XYZ file of C-alpha atoms in Angstrom:
330
model
C -10.227 14.290 27.676
C -6.978 13.650 25.784
C -7.149 10.719 23.409
C -4.936 7.747 24.214
C -3.561 6.538 20.909
C -3.232 2.813 20.292
C 0.248 1.666 19.252
C 1.129 -1.810 17.979
C 4.789 -2.917 18.109
C 5.792 -5.994 16.108
C 9.129 -7.722 16.733
C 10.180 -11.348 17.082
C 12.455 -10.495 20.037
C 10.504 -10.532 23.293
C 13.230 -8.441 24.929
C 12.620 -5.622 22.429
C 8.847 -5.790 22.909
C 9.181 -5.620 26.699
C 11.482 -2.611 26.397
C 9.150 -0.749 24.025
C 6.091 -1.501 26.120
C 7.747 -0.241 29.304
C 8.719 3.034 27.602
C 5.428 3.818 25.867
C 2.650 2.333 28.030
C 2.407 5.454 30.195
C 1.301 7.637 27.269
C -0.308 5.103 24.896
C -2.392 1.968 24.851
C 0.339 -0.438 23.771
C -0.180 -3.734 21.944
C 2.635 -6.107 21.042
C 2.967 -8.963 18.548
C 5.875 -11.325 17.980
C 5.029 -12.015 14.329
C 3.260 -10.497 11.354
C 0.474 -13.071 11.651
C -0.133 -12.136 15.292
C -0.158 -8.465 14.289
C -2.848 -9.102 11.669
C -5.012 -10.829 14.271
C -4.728 -7.803 16.566
C -5.476 -5.387 13.714
C -8.624 -7.348 12.860
C -9.895 -6.827 16.403
C -8.462 -3.504 17.610
C -8.590 0.029 16.115
C -4.818 0.556 16.022
C -3.544 4.070 15.263
C 0.187 3.453 14.741
C 2.037 0.285 13.731
C 5.796 -0.034 14.293
C 7.243 -3.209 12.763
C 10.683 -4.750 12.793
C 11.963 -5.824 9.378
C 13.746 -9.141 9.934
C 11.181 -11.602 11.245
C 10.553 -15.244 10.262
C 7.615 -16.220 8.003
C 6.586 -12.617 7.292
C 9.029 -9.708 7.029
C 8.263 -6.173 8.123
C 7.869 -4.801 4.611
C 5.479 -7.669 3.745
C 3.382 -6.889 6.823
C 3.340 -3.142 6.168
C 2.306 -3.710 2.550
C -0.643 -5.830 3.705
C -1.599 -3.246 6.324
C -1.472 -0.430 3.751
C -3.941 -2.321 1.578
C -6.311 -3.420 4.348
C -5.948 -0.746 7.015
C -4.759 2.445 5.254
C -5.714 4.633 8.225
C -2.981 2.979 10.333
C 0.221 5.054 10.291
C 3.086 2.684 9.491
C 6.741 2.785 10.597
C 9.625 0.402 9.936
C 12.082 -0.435 12.729
C 15.277 -2.307 11.897
C 18.942 -2.564 12.721
C 19.909 -3.712 9.229
C 20.436 -1.501 6.197
C 18.606 -3.797 3.790
C 18.266 -1.772 0.597
C 15.655 -3.894 -1.117
C 13.494 -4.120 2.013
C 13.650 -0.371 2.651
C 12.764 0.510 -0.944
C 9.967 -2.070 -1.011
C 8.602 -0.551 2.185
C 8.541 2.877 0.533
C 6.896 1.679 -2.676
C 4.552 -0.958 -1.239
C 4.170 -0.094 2.441
C 4.106 3.710 2.022
C 5.595 4.168 5.480
C 5.531 7.307 7.593
C 9.058 7.016 9.010
C 12.045 4.670 9.204
C 13.554 4.112 12.680
C 17.039 2.638 13.061
C 18.153 0.191 15.746
C 19.601 0.925 18.218
C 17.221 3.828 18.562
C 17.593 7.072 20.480
C 14.666 6.976 22.884
C 14.034 10.735 22.699
C 13.989 10.704 18.885
C 11.765 7.641 18.871
C 9.268 9.202 21.287
C 9.125 12.305 19.103
C 8.591 10.215 15.960
C 5.845 8.118 17.586
C 4.129 11.313 18.774
C 4.197 12.700 15.212
C 2.791 9.423 13.872
C 0.035 9.415 16.495
C -1.045 12.950 15.615
C -0.936 12.070 11.918
C -3.312 9.167 12.557
C -6.061 11.638 13.449
C -6.497 12.321 9.746
C -8.760 9.399 9.013
C -8.845 7.132 5.995
C -11.434 4.434 5.442
C -10.205 0.897 5.982
C -11.035 -1.812 3.478
C -13.520 -4.296 4.969
C -11.735 -7.559 5.743
C -12.358 -10.981 7.188
C -9.782 -13.104 8.992
C -9.651 -16.819 8.253
C -7.625 -19.280 10.335
C -5.378 -21.650 8.415
C -3.128 -24.385 9.782
C 0.503 -24.221 8.666
C 2.426 -27.156 10.116
C 1.653 -27.095 13.831
C 0.704 -23.419 13.898
C -2.663 -21.814 13.213
C -2.248 -18.495 11.425
C -4.617 -15.729 10.444
C -5.072 -14.915 6.772
C -6.603 -11.529 6.043
C -8.848 -11.337 2.985
C -11.005 -8.549 1.530
C -14.625 -8.722 2.609
C -16.653 -9.945 -0.393
C -18.578 -6.767 -1.043
C -20.710 -6.394 -4.157
C -18.261 -4.128 -5.969
C -15.677 -6.905 -6.072
C -17.879 -9.077 -8.312
C -18.053 -6.774 -11.293
C -17.097 -8.172 -14.648
C -13.977 -6.940 -16.398
C -16.192 -4.999 -18.778
C -17.546 -3.005 -15.820
C -14.140 -2.128 -14.401
C -13.049 1.499 -14.869
C -10.080 2.145 -17.148
C -6.918 3.722 -15.764
C -7.681 6.917 -17.634
C -11.096 7.201 -15.954
C -9.368 7.125 -12.551
C -7.179 10.135 -13.340
C -8.409 13.636 -12.646
C -7.499 15.661 -15.724
C -7.299 18.754 -13.522
C -4.256 17.363 -11.741
C -1.051 18.486 -13.454
C 2.477 17.157 -13.145
C 5.869 18.829 -12.856
C 8.936 17.091 -14.247
C 12.517 17.684 -13.128
C 14.664 15.076 -14.818
C 17.283 15.408 -17.557
C 16.627 11.953 -19.034
C 15.104 12.145 -22.519
C 13.621 8.691 -22.004
C 11.789 9.868 -18.887
C 10.528 12.947 -20.725
C 9.249 10.808 -23.602
C 7.525 8.434 -21.180
C 5.775 11.320 -19.438
C 4.660 12.781 -22.762
C 3.196 9.410 -23.756
C 1.364 9.060 -20.431
C 0.069 12.611 -20.759
C -1.314 11.911 -24.237
C -3.150 8.826 -22.998
C -4.530 10.310 -19.794
C -4.867 13.963 -20.787
C -3.200 15.763 -17.883
C -0.816 18.721 -18.244
C 2.932 18.413 -17.732
C 5.257 21.300 -16.843
C 9.009 20.995 -17.144
C 11.415 22.722 -14.749
C 15.139 23.085 -15.361
C 15.925 24.397 -11.865
C 14.535 24.264 -8.343
C 13.594 27.956 -8.415
C 11.748 27.507 -11.694
C 9.893 24.584 -10.090
C 8.816 26.818 -7.182
C 7.560 29.456 -9.622
C 5.488 26.813 -11.396
C 4.077 25.515 -8.094
C 3.123 29.069 -7.114
C 1.276 29.920 -10.315
C -0.086 26.430 -11.069
C -2.021 25.194 -8.013
C -3.272 22.277 -10.128
C 0.216 20.696 -10.009
C -0.155 17.755 -7.649
C 2.608 15.341 -8.679
C 6.349 15.935 -9.057
C 8.778 13.589 -10.768
C 12.278 14.437 -9.603
C 15.544 12.910 -10.754
C 18.026 12.161 -7.957
C 21.440 13.603 -8.811
C 24.726 11.696 -8.547
C 25.275 13.611 -5.292
C 21.761 13.325 -3.833
C 22.172 15.682 -0.852
C 21.099 18.812 -2.711
C 18.129 17.075 -4.342
C 16.986 15.696 -0.992
C 17.165 19.103 0.660
C 15.271 20.727 -2.221
C 12.604 18.040 -1.942
C 12.332 18.736 1.794
C 11.687 22.414 1.026
C 9.072 21.545 -1.620
C 7.221 19.338 0.872
C 7.300 22.038 3.560
C 5.864 24.463 1.022
C 3.332 21.998 -0.431
C 2.699 18.943 1.809
C 0.011 17.775 -0.638
C 2.634 17.410 -3.391
C 3.095 13.725 -4.238
C 6.659 12.941 -5.302
C 8.112 10.171 -7.449
C 11.915 10.041 -7.157
C 13.934 8.521 -9.994
C 17.563 7.431 -9.656
C 20.205 5.851 -11.870
C 20.929 3.520 -8.957
C 19.061 3.162 -5.677
C 20.713 3.565 -2.289
C 19.464 2.519 1.168
C 20.627 5.678 2.968
C 19.080 7.886 0.309
C 15.852 5.882 0.617
C 15.783 6.490 4.383
C 16.210 10.250 3.874
C 13.569 10.249 1.152
C 11.085 8.904 3.708
C 12.159 10.678 6.875
C 12.903 14.070 5.314
C 10.945 14.060 2.066
C 7.942 11.737 2.489
C 8.479 10.515 -1.060
C 5.670 8.429 -2.575
C 7.756 6.205 -4.859
C 11.498 5.590 -5.289
C 12.241 3.996 -8.660
C 15.435 2.987 -10.445
C 15.992 3.823 -14.095
C 15.227 2.530 -16.579
C 11.685 2.074 -15.267
C 9.509 -0.437 -17.120
C 6.751 1.422 -18.974
C 3.818 -0.296 -17.267
C 5.346 0.216 -13.825
C 5.896 3.900 -14.566
C 2.288 4.298 -15.753
C 0.995 2.729 -12.534
C 3.270 4.871 -10.366
C 2.100 8.102 -12.032
C -1.596 7.136 -11.859
C -1.239 6.085 -8.201
C 0.512 9.373 -7.415
C -2.303 11.375 -9.003
C -4.880 9.402 -7.039
C -2.902 10.046 -3.830
C -2.883 13.780 -4.548
C -6.628 13.751 -5.269
C -7.223 12.067 -1.921
C -5.059 14.622 -0.092
C -7.048 17.460 -1.642
C -10.410 15.793 -1.003
C -9.934 14.898 2.679
C -9.422 18.056 4.709
C -6.267 17.965 6.819
C -5.033 14.665 5.372
C -1.913 16.250 3.862
C -0.690 16.839 7.426
C 0.076 13.110 7.489
C 2.822 13.791 4.964
C 4.396 16.917 6.412
C 8.136 16.962 7.008
C 10.394 18.704 9.480
C 13.084 21.176 8.504
C 16.365 19.819 7.187
C 19.212 20.437 9.631
C 22.821 21.125 8.796
C 24.702 23.350 6.339
C 23.152 24.049 2.941
C 24.767 24.602 -0.448
C 24.619 28.039 -2.083
C 21.865 26.942 -4.479
C 19.744 25.653 -1.588
C 20.306 28.905 0.318
C 19.003 30.767 -2.735
C 16.027 28.405 -2.872
C 15.252 29.006 0.816
C 15.366 32.750 0.229
C 13.075 32.377 -2.778
C 10.606 30.398 -0.655
C 10.633 33.129 2.009
C 9.898 35.808 -0.584
C 7.137 33.787 -2.248
C 5.433 32.862 1.060
């Protein structure tokens, strides 16, 4: 019997919810919520597979909801749906919500059905949700649900018992660096000294592929986004096709909403950070990326959640050479 996936759509416009439900209810068990608080109540009661949230909603925005869901229900595949190119919201959703795809309004129904189908299949690769409890609180005239971690024993350890960041990092996981910034290189060297993992530098995309081929321990890539990001984005897409378990941190001199959308939809980037990155934030991003890679290697099939489709359209000469190099090295 074919599994019927459970999809939750969140939007404050009833018209949009009715439209989505009518399109998808034939193939999925569809749930709808008109606010982030309502969505959290449903998630506390129903084993949802895919969550599609609008961004601009009162009281709780889409990126705020998706960030909460990532923390409490990591097995739920998360997508952002919005008609507004809100740079800060999109970047926050990448870095805090770790979304699967970004869908623009007005959507193409065929493209959206294909994206939802990909998300549903990706949800089969299970993660363990954090135990939670839902408490009802009154805000004005409305009762809302507040999701809190279940008070398990591990949460009561003293600070002295907490593991250090270095103890959370697998020394066998190496990192590849493709960025011309000396400051970034120095930061990575400092992190490497503290945590003890290896760092390989690559001055070209082809050199990076050679390193990935001979160094299977490389699990994290830090890639600088060029002034013209198209070539970098297409190279990243090829890297992820070749190694879906590769966890990527993208660094840019200035962040851009359209680039952020491509980084998610075509590159499944893990973090998108603007230079100069504060040292503590960079440390946390690198450690989180290593932990993500460890999880992808540990859970069989989980990396399929982060696969990408092929980039369409004309390619530059350097990307054509990179594609040829990938074919030869396959």
